[in-house]
Short mmCIF file of C-alpha atoms and ligand atoms in Angstrom, two decimals:
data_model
loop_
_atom_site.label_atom_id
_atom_site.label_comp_id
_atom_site.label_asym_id
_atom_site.label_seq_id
_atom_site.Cartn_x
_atom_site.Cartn_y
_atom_site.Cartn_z
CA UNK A 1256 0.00 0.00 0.00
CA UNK A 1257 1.54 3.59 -1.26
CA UNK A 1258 1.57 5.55 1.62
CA UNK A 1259 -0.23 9.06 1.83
CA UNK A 1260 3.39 11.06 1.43
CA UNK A 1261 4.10 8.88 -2.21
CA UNK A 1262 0.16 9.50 -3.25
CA UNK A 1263 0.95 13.36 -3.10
CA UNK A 1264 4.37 12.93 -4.42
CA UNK A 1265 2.93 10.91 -7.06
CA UNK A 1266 -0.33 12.36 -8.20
CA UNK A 1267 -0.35 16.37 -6.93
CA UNK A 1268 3.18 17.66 -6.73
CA UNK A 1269 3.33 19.03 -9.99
CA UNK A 1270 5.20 22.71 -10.25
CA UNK A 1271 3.65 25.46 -9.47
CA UNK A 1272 5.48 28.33 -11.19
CA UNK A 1273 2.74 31.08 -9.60
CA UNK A 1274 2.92 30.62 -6.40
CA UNK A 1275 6.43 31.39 -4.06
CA UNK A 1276 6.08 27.68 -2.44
CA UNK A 1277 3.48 25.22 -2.93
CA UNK A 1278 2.89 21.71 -2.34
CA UNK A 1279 5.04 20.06 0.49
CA UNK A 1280 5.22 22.09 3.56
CA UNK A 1281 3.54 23.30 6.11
CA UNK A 1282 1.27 25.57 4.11
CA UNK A 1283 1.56 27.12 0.46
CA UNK A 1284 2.95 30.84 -0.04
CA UNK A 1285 1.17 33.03 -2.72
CA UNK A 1286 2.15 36.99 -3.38
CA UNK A 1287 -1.22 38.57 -4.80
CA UNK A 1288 -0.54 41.08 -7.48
CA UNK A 1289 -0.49 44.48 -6.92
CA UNK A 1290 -3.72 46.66 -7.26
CA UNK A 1291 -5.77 43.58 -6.81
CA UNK A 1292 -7.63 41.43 -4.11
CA UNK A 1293 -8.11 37.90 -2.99
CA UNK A 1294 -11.53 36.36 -4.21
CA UNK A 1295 -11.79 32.51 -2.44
CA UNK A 1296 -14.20 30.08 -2.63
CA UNK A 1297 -14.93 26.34 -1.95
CA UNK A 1298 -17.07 23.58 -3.18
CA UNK A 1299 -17.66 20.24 -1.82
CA UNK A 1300 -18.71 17.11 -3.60
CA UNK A 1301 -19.36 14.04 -2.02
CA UNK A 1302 -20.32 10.00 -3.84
CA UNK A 1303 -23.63 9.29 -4.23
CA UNK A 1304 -25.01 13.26 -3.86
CA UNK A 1305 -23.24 14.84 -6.07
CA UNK A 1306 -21.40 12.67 -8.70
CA UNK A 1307 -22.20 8.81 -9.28
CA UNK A 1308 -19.84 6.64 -6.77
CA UNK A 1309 -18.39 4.81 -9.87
CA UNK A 1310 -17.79 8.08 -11.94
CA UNK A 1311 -15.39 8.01 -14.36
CA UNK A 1312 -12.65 9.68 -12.29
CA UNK A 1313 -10.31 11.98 -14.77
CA UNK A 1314 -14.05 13.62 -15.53
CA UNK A 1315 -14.43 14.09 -12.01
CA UNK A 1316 -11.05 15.84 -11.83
CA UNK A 1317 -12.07 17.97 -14.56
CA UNK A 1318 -15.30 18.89 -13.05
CA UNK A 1319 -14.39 18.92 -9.06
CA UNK A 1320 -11.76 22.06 -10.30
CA UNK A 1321 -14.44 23.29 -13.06
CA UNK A 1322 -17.36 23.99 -10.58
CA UNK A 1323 -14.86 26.07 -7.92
CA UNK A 1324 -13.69 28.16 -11.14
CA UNK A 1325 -17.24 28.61 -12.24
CA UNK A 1326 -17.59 30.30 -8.97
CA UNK A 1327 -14.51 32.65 -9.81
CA UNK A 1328 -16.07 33.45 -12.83
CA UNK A 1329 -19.23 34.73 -11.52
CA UNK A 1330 -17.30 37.06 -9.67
CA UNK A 1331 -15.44 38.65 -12.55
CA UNK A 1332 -12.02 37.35 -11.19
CA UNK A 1333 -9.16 35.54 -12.46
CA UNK A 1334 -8.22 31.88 -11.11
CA UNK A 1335 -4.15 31.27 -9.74
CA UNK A 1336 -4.29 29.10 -7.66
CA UNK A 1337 -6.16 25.62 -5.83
CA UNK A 1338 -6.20 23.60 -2.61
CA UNK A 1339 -7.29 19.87 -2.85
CA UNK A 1340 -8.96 18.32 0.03
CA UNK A 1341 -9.62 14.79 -0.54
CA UNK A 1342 -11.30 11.50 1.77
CA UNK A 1343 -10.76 8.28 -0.31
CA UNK A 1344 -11.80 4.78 0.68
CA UNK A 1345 -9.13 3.19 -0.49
CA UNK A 1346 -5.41 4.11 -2.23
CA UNK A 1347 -6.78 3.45 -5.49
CA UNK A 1348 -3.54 4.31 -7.81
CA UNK A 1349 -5.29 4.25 -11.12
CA UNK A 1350 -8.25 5.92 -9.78
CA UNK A 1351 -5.66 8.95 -8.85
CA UNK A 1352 -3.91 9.06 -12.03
CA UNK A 1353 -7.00 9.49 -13.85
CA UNK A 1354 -8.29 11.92 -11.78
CA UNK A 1355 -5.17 14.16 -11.08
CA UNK A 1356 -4.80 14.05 -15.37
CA UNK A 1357 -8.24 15.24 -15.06
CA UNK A 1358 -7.87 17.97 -12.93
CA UNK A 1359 -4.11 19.41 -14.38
CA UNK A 1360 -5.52 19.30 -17.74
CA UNK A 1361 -8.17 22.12 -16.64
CA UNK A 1362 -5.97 23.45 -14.48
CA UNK A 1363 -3.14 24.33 -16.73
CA UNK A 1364 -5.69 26.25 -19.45
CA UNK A 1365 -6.45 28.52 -17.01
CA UNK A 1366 -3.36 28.89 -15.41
CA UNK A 1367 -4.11 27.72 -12.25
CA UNK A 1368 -1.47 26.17 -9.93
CA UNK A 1369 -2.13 23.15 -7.26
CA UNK A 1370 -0.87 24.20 -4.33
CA UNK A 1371 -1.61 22.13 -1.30
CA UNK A 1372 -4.16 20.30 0.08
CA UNK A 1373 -5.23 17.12 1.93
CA UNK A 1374 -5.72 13.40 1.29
CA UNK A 1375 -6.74 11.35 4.19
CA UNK A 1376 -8.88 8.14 4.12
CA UNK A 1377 -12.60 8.14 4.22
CA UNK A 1378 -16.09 8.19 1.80
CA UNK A 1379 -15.02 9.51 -1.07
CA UNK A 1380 -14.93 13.24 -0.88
CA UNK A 1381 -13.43 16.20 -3.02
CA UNK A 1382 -13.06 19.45 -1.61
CA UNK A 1383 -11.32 22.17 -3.82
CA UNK A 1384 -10.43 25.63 -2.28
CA UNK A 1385 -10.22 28.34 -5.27
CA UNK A 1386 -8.27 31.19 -4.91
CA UNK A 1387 -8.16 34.34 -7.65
CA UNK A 1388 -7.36 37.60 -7.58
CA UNK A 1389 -9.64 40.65 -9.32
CA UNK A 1390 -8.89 44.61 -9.42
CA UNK A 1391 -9.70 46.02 -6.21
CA UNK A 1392 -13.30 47.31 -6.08
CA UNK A 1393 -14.39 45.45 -9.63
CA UNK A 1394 -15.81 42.27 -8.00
CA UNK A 1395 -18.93 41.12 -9.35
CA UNK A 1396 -21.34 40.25 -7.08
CA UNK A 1397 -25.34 39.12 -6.60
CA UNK A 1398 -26.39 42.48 -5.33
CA UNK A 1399 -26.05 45.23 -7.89
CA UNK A 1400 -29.03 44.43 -9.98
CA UNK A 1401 -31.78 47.37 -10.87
CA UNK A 1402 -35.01 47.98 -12.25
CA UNK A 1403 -34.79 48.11 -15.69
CA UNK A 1404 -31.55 46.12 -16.15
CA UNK A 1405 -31.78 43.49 -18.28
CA UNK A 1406 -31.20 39.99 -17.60
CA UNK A 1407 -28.86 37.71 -19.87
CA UNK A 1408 -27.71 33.97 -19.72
CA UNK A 1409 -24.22 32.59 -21.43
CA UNK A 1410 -24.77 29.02 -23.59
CA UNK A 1411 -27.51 26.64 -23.44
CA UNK A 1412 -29.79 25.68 -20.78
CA UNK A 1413 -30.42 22.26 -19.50
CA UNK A 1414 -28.31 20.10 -21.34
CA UNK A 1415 -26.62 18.74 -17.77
CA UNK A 1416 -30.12 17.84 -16.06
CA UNK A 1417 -31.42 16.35 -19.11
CA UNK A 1418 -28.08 14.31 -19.48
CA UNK A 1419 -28.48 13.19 -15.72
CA UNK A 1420 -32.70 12.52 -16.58
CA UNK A 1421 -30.87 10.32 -19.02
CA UNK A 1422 -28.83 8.19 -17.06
CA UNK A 1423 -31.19 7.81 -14.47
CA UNK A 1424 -33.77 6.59 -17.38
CA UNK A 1425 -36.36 8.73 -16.89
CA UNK A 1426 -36.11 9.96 -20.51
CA UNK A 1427 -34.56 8.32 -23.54
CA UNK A 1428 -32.09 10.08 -26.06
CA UNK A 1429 -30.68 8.71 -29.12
CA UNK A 1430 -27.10 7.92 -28.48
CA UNK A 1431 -25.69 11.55 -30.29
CA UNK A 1432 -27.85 13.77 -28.19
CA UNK A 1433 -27.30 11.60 -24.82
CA UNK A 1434 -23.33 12.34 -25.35
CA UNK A 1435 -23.90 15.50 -25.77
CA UNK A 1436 -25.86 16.09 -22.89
CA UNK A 1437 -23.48 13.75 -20.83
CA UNK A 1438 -20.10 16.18 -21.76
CA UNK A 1439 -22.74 19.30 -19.95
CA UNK A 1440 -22.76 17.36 -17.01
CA UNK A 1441 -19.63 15.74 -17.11
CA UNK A 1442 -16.92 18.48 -18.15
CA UNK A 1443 -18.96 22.11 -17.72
CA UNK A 1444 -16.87 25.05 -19.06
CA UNK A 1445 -16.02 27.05 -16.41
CA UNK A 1446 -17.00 30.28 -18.34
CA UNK A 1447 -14.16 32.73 -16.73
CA UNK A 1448 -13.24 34.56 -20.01
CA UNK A 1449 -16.93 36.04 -20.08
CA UNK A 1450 -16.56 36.72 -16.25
CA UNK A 1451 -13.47 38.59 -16.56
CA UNK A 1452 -14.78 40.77 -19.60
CA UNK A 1453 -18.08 41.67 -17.75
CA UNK A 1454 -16.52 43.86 -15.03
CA UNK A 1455 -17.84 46.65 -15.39
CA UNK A 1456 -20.48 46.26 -17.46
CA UNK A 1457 -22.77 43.41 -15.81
CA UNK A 1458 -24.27 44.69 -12.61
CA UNK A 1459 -24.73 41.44 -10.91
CA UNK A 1460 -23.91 37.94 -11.71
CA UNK A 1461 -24.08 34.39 -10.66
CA UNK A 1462 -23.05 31.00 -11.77
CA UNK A 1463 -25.65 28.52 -12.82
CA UNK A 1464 -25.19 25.48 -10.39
CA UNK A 1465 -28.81 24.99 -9.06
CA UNK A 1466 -31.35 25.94 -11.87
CA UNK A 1467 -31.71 29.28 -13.21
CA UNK A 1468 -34.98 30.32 -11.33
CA UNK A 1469 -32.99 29.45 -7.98
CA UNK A 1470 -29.37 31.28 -8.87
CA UNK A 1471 -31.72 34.06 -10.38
CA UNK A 1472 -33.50 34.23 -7.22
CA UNK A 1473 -30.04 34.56 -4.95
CA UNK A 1474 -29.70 37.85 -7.15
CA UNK A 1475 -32.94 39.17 -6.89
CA UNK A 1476 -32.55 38.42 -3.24
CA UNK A 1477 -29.20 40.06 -2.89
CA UNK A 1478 -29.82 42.75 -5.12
CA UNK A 1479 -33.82 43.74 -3.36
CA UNK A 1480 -35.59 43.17 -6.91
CA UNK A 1481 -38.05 41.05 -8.86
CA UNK A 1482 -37.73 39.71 -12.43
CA UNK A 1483 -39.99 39.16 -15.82
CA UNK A 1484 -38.63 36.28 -17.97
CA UNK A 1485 -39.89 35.22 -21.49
CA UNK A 1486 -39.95 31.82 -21.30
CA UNK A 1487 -39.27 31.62 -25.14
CA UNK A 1488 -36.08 33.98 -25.05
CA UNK A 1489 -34.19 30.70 -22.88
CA UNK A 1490 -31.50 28.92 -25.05
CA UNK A 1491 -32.11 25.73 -24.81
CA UNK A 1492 -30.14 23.07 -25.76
CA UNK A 1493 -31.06 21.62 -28.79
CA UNK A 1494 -31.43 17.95 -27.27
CA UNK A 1495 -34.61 19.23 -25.22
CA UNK A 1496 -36.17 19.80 -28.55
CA UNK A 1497 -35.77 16.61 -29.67
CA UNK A 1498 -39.30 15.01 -28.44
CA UNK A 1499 -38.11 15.62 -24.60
CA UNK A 1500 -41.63 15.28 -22.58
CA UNK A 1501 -42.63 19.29 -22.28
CA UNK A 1502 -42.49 18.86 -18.32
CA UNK A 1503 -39.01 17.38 -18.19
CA UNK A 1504 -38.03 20.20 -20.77
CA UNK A 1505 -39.27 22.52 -19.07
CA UNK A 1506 -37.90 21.27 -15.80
CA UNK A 1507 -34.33 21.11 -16.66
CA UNK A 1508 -34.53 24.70 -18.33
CA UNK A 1509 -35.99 26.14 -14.76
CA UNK A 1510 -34.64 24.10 -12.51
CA UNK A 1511 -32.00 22.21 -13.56
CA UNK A 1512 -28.52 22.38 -12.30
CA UNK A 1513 -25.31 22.16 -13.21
CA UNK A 1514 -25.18 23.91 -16.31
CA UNK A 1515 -21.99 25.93 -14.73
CA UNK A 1516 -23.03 28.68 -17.42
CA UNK A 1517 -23.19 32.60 -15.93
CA UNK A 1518 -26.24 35.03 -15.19
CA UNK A 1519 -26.01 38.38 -14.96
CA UNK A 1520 -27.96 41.67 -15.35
CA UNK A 1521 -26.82 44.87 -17.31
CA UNK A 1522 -28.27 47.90 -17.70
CA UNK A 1523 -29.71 48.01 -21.78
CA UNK A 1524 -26.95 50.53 -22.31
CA UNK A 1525 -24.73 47.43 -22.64
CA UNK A 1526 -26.28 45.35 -25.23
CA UNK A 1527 -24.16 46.48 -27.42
CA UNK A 1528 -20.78 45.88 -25.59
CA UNK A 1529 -22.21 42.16 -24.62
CA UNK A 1530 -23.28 41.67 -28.11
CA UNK A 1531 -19.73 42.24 -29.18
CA UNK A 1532 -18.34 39.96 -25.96
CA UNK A 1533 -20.81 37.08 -27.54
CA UNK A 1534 -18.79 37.31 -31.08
CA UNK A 1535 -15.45 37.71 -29.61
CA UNK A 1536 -16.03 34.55 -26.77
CA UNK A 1537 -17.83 32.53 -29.58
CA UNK A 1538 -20.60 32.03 -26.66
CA UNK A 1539 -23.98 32.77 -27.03
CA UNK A 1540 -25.43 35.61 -24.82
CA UNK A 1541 -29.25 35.79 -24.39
CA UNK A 1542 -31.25 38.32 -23.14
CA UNK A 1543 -33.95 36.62 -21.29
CA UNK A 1544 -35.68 39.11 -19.39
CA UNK A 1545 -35.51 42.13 -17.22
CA UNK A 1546 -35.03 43.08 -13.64
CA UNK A 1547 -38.42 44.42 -12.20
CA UNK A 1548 -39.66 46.33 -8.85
CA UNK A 1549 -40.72 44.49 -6.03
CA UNK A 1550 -39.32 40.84 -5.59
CA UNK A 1551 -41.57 38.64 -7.30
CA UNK A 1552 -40.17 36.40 -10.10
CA UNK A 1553 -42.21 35.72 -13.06
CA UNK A 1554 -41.35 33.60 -16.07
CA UNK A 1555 -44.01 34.59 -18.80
CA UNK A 1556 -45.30 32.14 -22.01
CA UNK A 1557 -45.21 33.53 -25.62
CA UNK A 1558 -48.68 35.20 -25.03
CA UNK A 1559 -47.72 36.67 -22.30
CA UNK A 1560 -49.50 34.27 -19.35
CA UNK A 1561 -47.15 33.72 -16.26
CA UNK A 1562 -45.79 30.26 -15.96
CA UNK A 1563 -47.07 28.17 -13.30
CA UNK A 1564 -44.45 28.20 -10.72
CA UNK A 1565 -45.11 27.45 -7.30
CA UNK A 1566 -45.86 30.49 -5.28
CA UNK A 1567 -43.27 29.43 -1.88
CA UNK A 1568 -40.32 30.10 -3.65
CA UNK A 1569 -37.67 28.96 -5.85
CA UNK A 1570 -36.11 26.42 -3.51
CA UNK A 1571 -39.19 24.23 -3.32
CA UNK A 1572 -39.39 24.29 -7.54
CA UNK A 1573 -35.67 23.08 -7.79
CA UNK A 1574 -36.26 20.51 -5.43
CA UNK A 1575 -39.36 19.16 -7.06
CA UNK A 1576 -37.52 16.25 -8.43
CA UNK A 1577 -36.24 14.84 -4.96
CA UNK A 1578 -37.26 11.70 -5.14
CA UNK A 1579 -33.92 10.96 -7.40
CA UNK A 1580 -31.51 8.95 -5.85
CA UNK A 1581 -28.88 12.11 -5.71
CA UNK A 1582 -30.10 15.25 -6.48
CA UNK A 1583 -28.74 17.50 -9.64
CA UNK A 1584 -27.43 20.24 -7.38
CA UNK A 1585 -24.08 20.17 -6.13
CA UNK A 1586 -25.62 21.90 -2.86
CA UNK A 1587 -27.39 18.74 -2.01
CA UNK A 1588 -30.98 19.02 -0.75
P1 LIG B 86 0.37 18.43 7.18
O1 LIG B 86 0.56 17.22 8.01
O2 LIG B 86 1.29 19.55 7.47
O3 LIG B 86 -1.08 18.84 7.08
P2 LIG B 86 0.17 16.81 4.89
O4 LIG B 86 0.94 15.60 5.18
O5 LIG B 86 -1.30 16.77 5.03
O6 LIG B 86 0.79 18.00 5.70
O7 LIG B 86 0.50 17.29 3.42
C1 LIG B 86 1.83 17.39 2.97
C2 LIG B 86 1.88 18.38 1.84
O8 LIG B 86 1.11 17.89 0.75
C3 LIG B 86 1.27 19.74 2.20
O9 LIG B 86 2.02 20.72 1.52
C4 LIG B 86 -0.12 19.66 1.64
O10 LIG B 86 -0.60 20.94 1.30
C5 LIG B 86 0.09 18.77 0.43
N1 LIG B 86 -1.08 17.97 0.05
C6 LIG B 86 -1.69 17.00 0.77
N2 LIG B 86 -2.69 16.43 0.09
C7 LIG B 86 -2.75 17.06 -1.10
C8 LIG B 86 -3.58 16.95 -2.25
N3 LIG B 86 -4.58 16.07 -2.32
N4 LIG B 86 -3.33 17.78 -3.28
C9 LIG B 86 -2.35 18.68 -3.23
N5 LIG B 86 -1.52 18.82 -2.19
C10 LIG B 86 -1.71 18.03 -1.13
MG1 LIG B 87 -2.71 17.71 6.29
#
């Protein structure tokens, strides 16, 4: 049996040229540039709530990283560097490998340096700690929305919760379309170009982990405002056309999580500069709606009827579906 010291050595002890010292003392040292500030954040996931127990591990590297660097993004900041907490069962070697290729691979595109961490044995548990660094002042956050902004989405909408309806058999794809699907749930694009370029000109934003009426509503929340949505301005992906029962369609678009793409609001001033953004990222960005007086959040049909949503909040919505045997969000239930 490796011992814990020759796991590290072996699977997370890679260089980290951006950091003063990093993996293999007592703790990691890290100079922040000047003129900017530390933005930290940390995600859990944990077997059998938030990932399959017998996922395919280098995804899981891939998306354990990609989910803490969403959350970067939706602040406007730039990734450097990443703290690995991990509980595993068992010193599975090729279980490591796979996921430490996994996890460089996204690592190194964004420039993002492993620098310390834990691995201790236990359920199997990742824990990432993300640390970036954005110009003093220019953080995005949830609370700057206003009446009259408008309301815009990056990429397409559902494709991870109608992946996951997939595997769990409640719907049936053709093999082309369930791929698909499976690479949104599997390897979300952490969408931190598009965060970076929409300081200041979003006025809010959020990352899309739970379902979009639930992230929306931490906005509205934060920011003390309501919202109008056109249920027919939402950018679906395609696969939910594809004779996806309407509920389940319109399910994942509302409520389904994990789609790791960003909201945020922007006074209509900006349509312009975010229509440019869109052809320079080679991302769709949709306006959906528009930020409203009030608190209320409606999501209107082509004719203009509100959707039924249920009237206690967004919370109970995204957990409509908790009868599955792990639930989409990686917040757990
Ligand atoms: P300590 O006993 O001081 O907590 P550890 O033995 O836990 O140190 O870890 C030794 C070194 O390896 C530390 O620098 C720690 O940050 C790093 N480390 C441990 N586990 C991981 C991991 N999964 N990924 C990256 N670095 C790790
Ligand atoms: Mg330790």
């Amino acid at each position: 049996m490796p011992s814990e010291f020759e796991l590290i050595a072996r699977h997370f002890s890679r260089a980290s040229p951006g950091a003063r010292l990093g993996v293999g003392d007592d703790a990691a040292l890290c100079t922040v540039s000047t003129g900017m500030e530390l933005a930290v954040s940390t995600d859990m996931l944990l077997a059998g709530r938030h990932f399959l127990p017998d996922a395919e591990p280098e995804a899981l590297g891939h998306k354990t990283l990609a989910v803490n660097l969403s959350d970067l993004a939706a602040m406007g900041a730039r990734p450097r560097w990443a703290l690995l907490a991990i509980a595993l069962p068992q010193a599975d070697e090729d279980w490591l490998a796979a996921f430490s290729l996994g996890f460089y691979a996204l690592a190194g595109r964004y420039g993002v340096d492993l620098i310390g961490g834990d691995t201790t044995r236990g359920p199997l548990t990742l824990c990432v700690t993300i640390l970036g660094e954005v110009e003093a002042g220019q953080a995005l956050t949830r609370a700057g929305s206003r009446p009259g902004d408008d309301v815009w989405v990056s990429g397409r909408l559902g494709g991870a919760a109608l992946g996951l309806a997939h595997l769990q058999g409640r719907v049936k794809l053709d093999p082309r379309l369930a791929a698909e699907c499976r690479l949104r749930l599997d390897r979300p694009e952490p969408r931190v170009a598009l965060g970076r370029a929409l300081r200041g000109v979003a006025s809010a934003a959020i990352d899309l982990s739970d379902g979009l009426l639930a992230d929306l509503g931490h906005i509205l929340e934060r920011s003390g405002v309501g919202a109008e949505l056109e249920f027919a301005r939402l950018p679906a992906e395609p696969a939910l056309a594809a004779g996806v029962p309407e509920d389940l369609a319109r399910h994942c678009l509302l409520a389904g999580g994990d789609d790791y793409e960003l909201i945020f609001t922007a006074p209509p001033a900006q349509e312009g500069a975010i229509a440019a953004l869109a052809q320079r990222l080679g991302l769709p960005l949709t306006r959906i709606g528009r930020i409203v007086e009030g608190q209320a959040l409606t999501v209107r049909d082509a004719q203009g009827r509100p959707l039924a949503i249920p009237a206690h909040g967004f919370d109970h919505f995204a957990d409509q579906n908790d009868n599955r045997p792990w639930p989409i969000s990686r917040h757990g239930p």
